[in-house]
Tab-separated table of C-alpha atoms and ligand atoms in Angstrom:
chain	number	residue	atom	x	y	z
A	1092	MET	CA	-6.012	9.251	-30.367
A	1093	SER	CA	-4.857	9.708	-33.878
A	1094	ARG	CA	-1.888	7.310	-33.762
A	1095	GLU	CA	-1.003	4.184	-31.966
A	1096	TRP	CA	0.163	4.690	-28.465
A	1097	THR	CA	2.733	2.237	-27.023
A	1098	LYS	CA	4.905	1.926	-24.020
A	1099	GLN	CA	7.692	3.856	-26.075
A	1100	ASP	CA	5.445	6.831	-25.487
A	1101	LEU	CA	5.888	6.677	-21.705
A	1102	ARG	CA	7.677	9.564	-20.414
A	1103	ASP	CA	10.242	9.746	-17.644
A	1104	GLN	CA	8.426	8.951	-14.426
A	1105	SER	CA	11.177	10.096	-12.075
A	1106	GLY	CA	10.022	11.384	-8.704
A	1107	LYS	CA	6.614	9.665	-8.939
A	1108	ILE	CA	5.581	7.378	-6.187
A	1109	VAL	CA	3.200	4.654	-7.563
A	1110	ILE	CA	1.101	1.955	-5.889
A	1111	VAL	CA	-0.065	-0.889	-8.154
A	1112	THR	CA	-2.551	-3.328	-6.457
A	1113	GLY	CA	-2.020	-6.892	-7.819
A	1114	GLY	CA	1.350	-5.623	-9.249
A	1115	ASN	CA	2.767	-9.238	-9.141
A	1116	SER	CA	0.793	-10.626	-11.971
A	1117	GLY	CA	-0.751	-10.059	-15.511
A	1118	ILE	CA	-1.656	-6.485	-16.432
A	1119	GLY	CA	-0.548	-5.084	-13.005
A	1120	TYR	CA	2.841	-6.689	-13.322
A	1121	GLU	CA	3.398	-5.338	-16.893
A	1122	ALA	CA	2.392	-1.838	-15.771
A	1123	SER	CA	4.604	-1.985	-12.729
A	1124	LYS	CA	7.481	-3.096	-14.913
A	1125	ALA	CA	6.953	-0.320	-17.449
A	1126	LEU	CA	6.621	2.369	-14.742
A	1127	ALA	CA	9.675	1.099	-12.790
A	1128	GLY	CA	11.624	0.828	-16.042
A	1129	ASN	CA	10.890	4.512	-16.638
A	1130	TYR	CA	12.239	5.511	-13.180
A	1131	ALA	CA	8.972	5.716	-11.028
A	1132	THR	CA	9.247	4.312	-7.474
A	1133	VAL	CA	6.780	1.393	-7.562
A	1134	VAL	CA	5.066	-0.326	-4.664
A	1135	LEU	CA	3.701	-3.762	-5.539
A	1136	ALA	CA	0.636	-4.064	-3.313
A	1137	VAL	CA	0.158	-7.814	-3.200
A	1138	ARG	CA	-1.855	-10.339	-1.126
A	1139	ASN	CA	1.028	-12.826	-1.389
A	1140	VAL	CA	4.334	-11.367	-0.410
A	1141	ASN	CA	6.400	-14.238	-1.831
A	1142	LYS	CA	4.783	-13.805	-5.266
A	1143	GLY	CA	5.451	-10.005	-4.895
A	1144	ARG	CA	9.107	-10.684	-4.254
A	1145	GLU	CA	9.298	-12.960	-7.247
A	1146	ALA	CA	7.837	-10.218	-9.422
A	1147	LEU	CA	10.288	-7.735	-7.903
A	1148	ASP	CA	13.179	-10.043	-8.818
A	1149	LYS	CA	12.001	-10.344	-12.417
A	1150	ILE	CA	11.731	-6.569	-12.876
A	1151	LYS	CA	15.005	-6.028	-11.238
A	1152	TYR	CA	16.610	-8.591	-13.507
A	1153	GLU	CA	15.432	-6.492	-16.516
A	1154	PHE	CA	15.923	-3.055	-14.780
A	1155	PRO	CA	18.709	-3.468	-12.123
A	1156	ASN	CA	18.341	0.115	-10.869
A	1157	ALA	CA	14.516	-0.045	-10.570
A	1158	ASN	CA	13.154	1.362	-7.378
A	1159	ILE	CA	10.534	-1.302	-6.223
A	1160	HIS	CA	9.016	-2.281	-2.957
A	1161	VAL	CA	6.780	-5.080	-2.037
A	1162	MET	CA	3.920	-4.468	0.531
A	1163	LYS	CA	1.218	-6.768	1.825
A	1164	LEU	CA	-2.363	-5.811	0.827
A	1165	ASP	CA	-5.285	-8.315	0.929
A	1166	LEU	CA	-8.365	-6.549	-0.484
A	1167	ASN	CA	-10.393	-9.382	0.810
A	1168	ASP	CA	-9.981	-7.982	4.346
A	1169	LEU	CA	-10.555	-4.301	5.300
A	1170	GLU	CA	-8.226	-4.583	8.222
A	1171	SER	CA	-5.404	-5.529	5.822
A	1172	VAL	CA	-6.267	-2.489	3.671
A	1173	LYS	CA	-5.961	-0.329	6.769
A	1174	GLU	CA	-2.687	-1.852	7.856
A	1175	PHE	CA	-1.290	-1.279	4.265
A	1176	SER	CA	-2.295	2.337	4.398
A	1177	ARG	CA	-0.602	2.775	7.799
A	1178	GLU	CA	2.511	1.066	6.629
A	1179	PHE	CA	2.562	2.990	3.380
A	1180	ARG	CA	2.339	6.351	5.279
A	1181	GLY	CA	5.326	5.225	7.442
A	1182	LYS	CA	7.476	4.955	4.417
A	1183	PHE	CA	6.302	7.515	1.918
A	1184	SER	CA	4.937	11.097	2.229
A	1185	SER	CA	3.391	11.477	-1.284
A	1186	LEU	CA	1.356	9.378	-3.728
A	1187	SER	CA	1.410	10.295	-7.394
A	1188	LEU	CA	-0.386	7.264	-8.809
A	1189	LEU	CA	-2.719	4.871	-7.159
A	1190	ILE	CA	-3.489	2.080	-9.721
A	1191	ASN	CA	-6.496	0.056	-8.511
A	1192	ASN	CA	-5.792	-2.976	-10.655
A	1193	ALA	CA	-6.138	-6.146	-8.545
A	1194	GLY	CA	-9.113	-8.278	-9.315
A	1195	ILE	CA	-10.772	-11.644	-9.184
A	1196	MET	CA	-13.460	-13.281	-11.402
A	1197	ALA	CA	-15.761	-16.033	-10.573
A	1198	PRO	CA	-13.790	-17.105	-7.433
A	1199	THR	CA	-14.340	-20.231	-5.386
A	1200	GLN	CA	-14.361	-18.218	-2.220
A	1201	ARG	CA	-17.746	-16.450	-2.258
A	1202	ILE	CA	-17.618	-14.093	0.627
A	1203	THR	CA	-14.835	-11.636	1.937
A	1204	LYS	CA	-13.583	-11.620	5.463
A	1205	ASP	CA	-15.961	-8.794	6.217
A	1206	GLY	CA	-18.997	-10.592	4.815
A	1207	PHE	CA	-19.270	-9.036	1.258
A	1208	GLU	CA	-19.829	-10.901	-2.035
A	1209	SER	CA	-16.154	-11.462	-2.867
A	1210	GLN	CA	-15.975	-9.822	-6.279
A	1211	PHE	CA	-17.733	-6.712	-5.078
A	1212	GLY	CA	-15.591	-6.723	-1.922
A	1213	VAL	CA	-12.173	-7.299	-3.505
A	1214	ASN	CA	-12.578	-5.581	-6.933
A	1215	TYR	CA	-14.555	-2.569	-5.665
A	1216	LEU	CA	-15.021	-2.037	-1.916
A	1217	GLY	CA	-11.359	-2.817	-1.061
A	1218	HIS	CA	-10.232	-0.226	-3.567
A	1219	PHE	CA	-12.864	2.273	-2.415
A	1220	ALA	CA	-11.437	1.934	1.145
A	1221	LEU	CA	-7.808	2.000	0.072
A	1222	THR	CA	-8.309	5.248	-2.101
A	1223	GLY	CA	-10.228	6.854	0.839
A	1224	LEU	CA	-7.474	5.966	3.341
A	1225	LEU	CA	-4.795	7.588	1.159
A	1226	ILE	CA	-6.848	10.458	-0.377
A	1227	ASP	CA	-5.018	13.219	1.688
A	1228	LEU	CA	-1.654	11.953	0.227
A	1229	ILE	CA	-3.167	11.889	-3.204
A	1230	ILE	CA	-4.591	15.439	-2.883
A	1231	LYS	CA	-1.410	16.950	-1.658
A	1232	THR	CA	0.741	15.344	-4.313
A	1233	PRO	CA	0.921	17.604	-7.524
A	1234	ASP	CA	-0.519	16.052	-10.765
A	1235	SER	CA	-1.674	12.907	-8.982
A	1236	ARG	CA	-4.058	10.255	-10.477
A	1237	VAL	CA	-6.227	7.363	-9.307
A	1238	ILE	CA	-6.819	4.639	-12.011
A	1239	SER	CA	-9.605	2.291	-11.763
A	1240	VAL	CA	-9.767	-0.849	-13.945
A	1241	GLY	CA	-13.165	-1.677	-15.539
A	1242	SER	CA	-14.121	-4.444	-17.954
A	1243	LEU	CA	-15.926	-5.159	-21.198
A	1244	ALA	CA	-18.052	-7.447	-19.044
A	1245	ALA	CA	-19.635	-4.385	-17.533
A	1246	HIS	CA	-20.576	-2.776	-20.791
A	1247	ASN	CA	-23.803	-4.719	-21.248
A	1248	THR	CA	-24.969	-4.563	-17.745
A	1249	LYS	CA	-27.165	-2.137	-15.752
A	1250	PRO	CA	-26.179	-0.789	-12.364
A	1251	GLU	CA	-27.865	-2.815	-9.647
A	1252	PHE	CA	-25.574	-2.434	-6.707
A	1253	LYS	CA	-27.829	-4.303	-4.376
A	1254	ASN	CA	-26.269	-7.709	-4.039
A	1255	PHE	CA	-23.121	-6.555	-2.048
A	1256	LYS	CA	-23.726	-9.373	0.528
A	1257	GLY	CA	-23.977	-11.991	-2.335
A	1258	THR	CA	-27.247	-13.301	-0.853
A	1259	LYS	CA	-29.433	-13.059	-4.112
A	1260	LYS	CA	-29.413	-16.544	-5.383
A	1261	LYS	CA	-30.486	-15.580	-8.930
A	1262	VAL	CA	-27.321	-13.481	-9.551
A	1263	SER	CA	-24.529	-15.593	-11.223
A	1264	LEU	CA	-21.020	-15.248	-10.477
A	1265	LEU	CA	-20.259	-13.572	-13.792
A	1266	GLN	CA	-23.125	-11.054	-13.240
A	1267	SER	CA	-21.556	-10.209	-9.872
A	1268	TYR	CA	-18.184	-9.758	-11.642
A	1269	ALA	CA	-19.794	-7.316	-14.054
A	1270	GLN	CA	-21.473	-5.388	-11.399
A	1271	SER	CA	-18.125	-5.158	-9.338
A	1272	LYS	CA	-16.379	-3.767	-12.468
A	1273	LEU	CA	-19.184	-1.351	-13.184
A	1274	ALA	CA	-18.949	-0.163	-9.611
A	1275	CYS	CA	-15.127	0.533	-10.242
A	1276	MET	CA	-16.025	2.598	-13.291
A	1277	PHE	CA	-18.737	4.544	-11.594
A	1278	PHE	CA	-16.321	5.179	-8.772
A	1279	ALA	CA	-13.797	6.558	-11.206
A	1280	LYS	CA	-16.319	9.102	-12.463
A	1281	GLU	CA	-17.716	10.024	-9.178
A	1282	LEU	CA	-14.289	10.626	-7.743
A	1283	GLN	CA	-13.405	12.926	-10.601
A	1284	TYR	CA	-16.713	14.784	-10.143
A	1285	ARG	CA	-15.876	15.204	-6.396
A	1286	PHE	CA	-12.237	16.407	-7.159
A	1287	ARG	CA	-13.675	18.984	-9.541
A	1288	ALA	CA	-16.407	20.085	-7.162
A	1289	LYS	CA	-13.700	20.837	-4.552
A	1290	ASN	CA	-11.207	22.408	-7.044
A	1291	ILE	CA	-8.728	19.554	-6.391
A	1292	ASP	CA	-5.982	19.140	-8.953
A	1293	ALA	CA	-5.882	15.223	-8.747
A	1294	LYS	CA	-7.501	13.230	-11.602
A	1295	SER	CA	-9.430	10.095	-11.695
A	1296	VAL	CA	-9.467	7.862	-14.698
A	1297	ALA	CA	-11.138	4.545	-15.684
A	1298	CYS	CA	-9.848	2.017	-18.178
A	1299	HIS	CA	-10.245	-1.459	-19.346
A	1300	PRO	CA	-7.675	-3.789	-20.911
A	1301	GLY	CA	-9.783	-5.616	-23.561
A	1302	ILE	CA	-9.432	-9.419	-23.246
A	1303	VAL	CA	-6.094	-10.423	-22.005
A	1304	GLN	CA	-4.268	-13.692	-21.499
A	1305	THR	CA	-3.819	-13.657	-17.727
A	1306	TYR	CA	-4.412	-15.716	-14.588
A	1307	LEU	CA	-7.788	-13.983	-14.122
A	1308	PHE	CA	-9.411	-16.833	-16.157
A	1309	GLY	CA	-7.065	-19.504	-14.846
A	1310	LYS	CA	-5.598	-20.210	-11.456
A	1311	GLY	CA	-7.119	-17.303	-9.591
A	1312	SER	CA	-10.622	-18.067	-10.832
A	1313	GLY	CA	-11.939	-21.529	-9.843
A	1314	LYS	CA	-15.030	-21.679	-12.054
A	1315	LEU	CA	-13.360	-20.642	-15.197
A	1316	ASN	CA	-10.269	-22.825	-14.998
A	1317	LYS	CA	-10.984	-24.659	-18.157
A	1318	ARG	CA	-8.699	-25.645	-21.012
A	1319	PHE	CA	-11.307	-24.365	-23.470
A	1320	THR	CA	-11.343	-20.920	-21.950
A	1321	ARG	CA	-7.595	-20.628	-22.058
A	1322	ALA	CA	-7.410	-21.888	-25.601
A	1323	SER	CA	-9.984	-19.224	-26.685
A	1324	LEU	CA	-8.262	-16.561	-24.846
A	1325	LYS	CA	-5.152	-17.364	-26.811
A	1326	LEU	CA	-7.058	-17.024	-29.955
A	1327	ILE	CA	-8.946	-13.831	-29.448
A	1328	GLY	CA	-7.158	-12.045	-26.575
A	1329	GLN	CA	-3.960	-9.919	-26.353
A	1330	SER	CA	-0.862	-10.276	-24.324
A	1331	ALA	CA	-0.666	-8.832	-20.759
A	1332	GLU	CA	1.931	-6.382	-22.047
A	1333	LEU	CA	-0.557	-4.879	-24.586
A	1334	GLY	CA	-3.394	-5.185	-22.035
A	1335	ALA	CA	-1.523	-2.942	-19.871
A	1336	TYR	CA	-1.441	-0.078	-22.420
A	1337	PRO	CA	-4.903	1.506	-21.598
A	1338	LEU	CA	-3.839	1.493	-17.864
A	1339	LEU	CA	-0.473	3.117	-18.647
A	1340	TYR	CA	-2.027	5.571	-20.955
A	1341	ALA	CA	-4.657	6.544	-18.370
A	1342	ALA	CA	-1.874	6.868	-15.788
A	1343	THR	CA	0.656	8.908	-17.656
A	1344	GLU	CA	-0.651	10.625	-20.789
A	1345	HIS	CA	-0.568	14.446	-20.530
A	1346	SER	CA	-3.656	15.008	-22.583
A	1347	ILE	CA	-5.781	13.175	-19.881
A	1348	ARG	CA	-8.168	15.782	-18.201
A	1349	GLY	CA	-9.840	13.307	-15.687
A	1350	GLY	CA	-13.096	11.487	-16.043
A	1351	GLU	CA	-12.110	9.609	-19.236
A	1352	TYR	CA	-12.560	5.910	-19.904
A	1353	ILE	CA	-9.710	4.394	-21.848
A	1354	GLY	CA	-9.642	1.103	-23.659
A	1355	PRO	CA	-8.370	-0.682	-26.668
A	1356	ASP	CA	-9.405	0.595	-30.078
A	1357	GLY	CA	-9.848	-2.632	-31.975
A	1358	ARG	CA	-13.005	-4.486	-33.019
A	1359	LYS	CA	-15.509	-4.732	-30.106
A	1360	GLY	CA	-12.813	-3.377	-27.779
A	1361	ILE	CA	-11.114	-6.743	-27.362
A	1362	LYS	CA	-7.640	-5.654	-28.368
A	1363	GLY	CA	-5.767	-2.711	-29.841
A	1364	PHE	CA	-4.158	0.424	-28.813
A	1365	PRO	CA	-5.456	2.790	-26.170
A	1366	THR	CA	-8.279	5.165	-27.015
A	1367	GLU	CA	-10.949	7.288	-25.257
A	1368	LEU	CA	-14.364	5.526	-25.137
A	1369	GLU	CA	-17.748	7.001	-24.714
A	1370	ILE	CA	-19.567	3.924	-23.221
A	1371	LEU	CA	-18.989	4.856	-19.602
A	1372	ASP	CA	-20.917	8.223	-20.181
A	1373	GLU	CA	-23.780	6.308	-21.649
A	1374	LEU	CA	-23.818	3.852	-18.749
A	1375	PHE	CA	-23.241	6.424	-16.001
A	1376	ASP	CA	-26.087	7.552	-13.728
A	1377	GLU	CA	-25.291	10.369	-11.207
A	1378	HIS	CA	-27.885	9.433	-8.767
A	1379	VAL	CA	-26.936	5.852	-8.627
A	1380	SER	CA	-23.344	6.737	-8.393
A	1381	ASN	CA	-23.951	9.167	-5.506
A	1382	ASN	CA	-25.896	6.473	-3.582
A	1383	LEU	CA	-23.158	3.857	-4.284
A	1384	TRP	CA	-20.629	6.285	-2.784
A	1385	ILE	CA	-22.774	6.697	0.386
A	1386	LEU	CA	-23.342	3.025	0.661
A	1387	SER	CA	-19.627	2.351	0.179
A	1388	GLU	CA	-18.582	4.743	3.011
A	1389	LYS	CA	-21.113	3.004	5.254
A	1390	LEU	CA	-20.034	-0.623	4.198
A	1391	THR	CA	-16.304	0.151	4.602
A	1392	GLY	CA	-16.346	2.617	7.444
A	1393	VAL	CA	-14.063	4.780	5.335
A	1394	THR	CA	-15.208	8.469	4.928
A	1395	TYR	CA	-13.419	10.522	2.340
A	1396	LYS	CA	-11.947	13.664	3.825
A	1397	PHE	CA	-11.718	16.195	1.079
B	1662	NAP	N1	-7.573	-10.394	-18.127
B	1662	NAP	C1	-8.599	-9.881	-18.784
B	1662	NAP	O1	-9.072	-10.174	-19.828
B	1662	NAP	C2	-9.319	-8.625	-18.152
B	1662	NAP	C3	-10.395	-8.159	-18.762
B	1662	NAP	C4	-11.046	-7.046	-18.168
B	1662	NAP	C5	-10.607	-6.560	-16.946
B	1662	NAP	N2	-9.554	-7.147	-16.276
B	1662	NAP	C6	-9.109	-6.664	-14.965
B	1662	NAP	O2	-7.693	-6.394	-14.979
B	1662	NAP	C7	-7.269	-6.495	-13.669
B	1662	NAP	C8	-6.019	-7.333	-13.668
B	1662	NAP	O3	-6.300	-8.617	-13.861
B	1662	NAP	P1	-5.357	-9.681	-14.682
B	1662	NAP	O4	-6.159	-10.001	-15.855
B	1662	NAP	O5	-3.941	-9.079	-14.758
B	1662	NAP	O6	-5.413	-10.998	-13.741
B	1662	NAP	P2	-4.339	-11.694	-12.881
B	1662	NAP	O7	-3.075	-11.968	-13.585
B	1662	NAP	O8	-5.115	-12.764	-12.190
B	1662	NAP	O9	-3.997	-10.531	-11.782
B	1662	NAP	C9	-4.863	-10.168	-10.781
B	1662	NAP	C10	-4.097	-9.636	-9.601
B	1662	NAP	O10	-4.979	-9.296	-8.519
B	1662	NAP	C11	-4.433	-9.844	-7.364
B	1662	NAP	N3	-5.463	-10.154	-6.285
B	1662	NAP	C12	-6.439	-11.011	-6.374
B	1662	NAP	N4	-7.170	-10.924	-5.191
B	1662	NAP	C13	-6.547	-10.095	-4.385
B	1662	NAP	C14	-6.716	-9.677	-3.122
B	1662	NAP	N5	-7.662	-10.086	-2.274
B	1662	NAP	N6	-5.863	-8.627	-2.622
B	1662	NAP	C15	-4.958	-8.104	-3.323
B	1662	NAP	N7	-4.617	-8.509	-4.572
B	1662	NAP	C16	-5.470	-9.494	-5.127
B	1662	NAP	C17	-3.842	-11.177	-7.797
B	1662	NAP	O11	-2.939	-11.650	-6.799
B	1662	NAP	P3	-2.478	-13.265	-6.859
B	1662	NAP	O12	-1.410	-13.342	-7.865
B	1662	NAP	O13	-1.915	-13.460	-5.488
B	1662	NAP	O14	-3.692	-14.046	-7.200
B	1662	NAP	C18	-3.093	-10.673	-9.012
B	1662	NAP	O15	-1.865	-9.933	-8.740
B	1662	NAP	C19	-8.414	-6.991	-12.793
B	1662	NAP	O16	-9.002	-5.934	-12.177
B	1662	NAP	C20	-9.364	-7.574	-13.867
B	1662	NAP	O17	-10.688	-7.548	-13.377
B	1662	NAP	C21	-8.882	-8.207	-16.934
């Protein structure tokens, strides 16, 4: 990127059907608002429908003609992911953008309903299953994209996707978070590789928001609910609106080819404007990624039908 990209650069999104997981809060909310404000039809896929409706009302207050829907999706429970996919198919026949944004960090609940380490389960496996269950709609929709949200936390970690049951006592909550985010980033590259191998027009792109002042570090995340963390975030982080820029750039920019990793261009990637990063190519391991895919199909029971 040679100049600063902002939401003013967002083009008209008319005709696009978009799903934003965790669209009620933080980065997902800001992205949903920007896309709905630019005429996309946006589905807020949320675990708490009341919170979803509140977000819908807020967006409608700003953009009265916005076309927004709220649908229940609990990534902590694979049955809920299946139910969401069934319900979505009943309402829509295409899917232009699947934004796999929802996430938890250092939660108090350690295991998902299906028995996975909860960050690996919610942040990664739930999205793996969701994408697989909707893949035919994504493939048949022209110019569609799948966006995966990574994290700076994954930049200094090595792929060790072995603690998916959360049984290894020596692995800390934050290490598990980093692994779950690295899995999302590997998934984005692997999906793009598989699209290309099958000559599929859809694109898969990863991004990370930098460090952002959201509930991730607060309410939603038991262990890190500390005044100190929130104060430091205010000091070093950026707003959720700016944190949504890499995601919006990955989701809408015409120059995107698929397989990129987009993040803020500022010092240490903490804040700034969207730019393409090389770090994911450095971290990526084809063999590990392919094994992770096979494992994920086995764990979720969702097989991708390309
Ligand atoms: N904030 C940062 O500095 C930062 C840095 C790197 C990456 N990220 C990533 O950015 C993404 C968005 O996070 P955020 O910072 O915007 O935090 P946030 O405000 O806490 O938003 C997280 C969203 O995920 C939803 N969610 C949590 N568990 C879910 C589940 N089981 N099923 C469905 N939805 C669920 C939350 O729903 P509720 O509102 O009901 O809790 C909320 O809507 C996450 O993937 C996070 O890992 C954030």
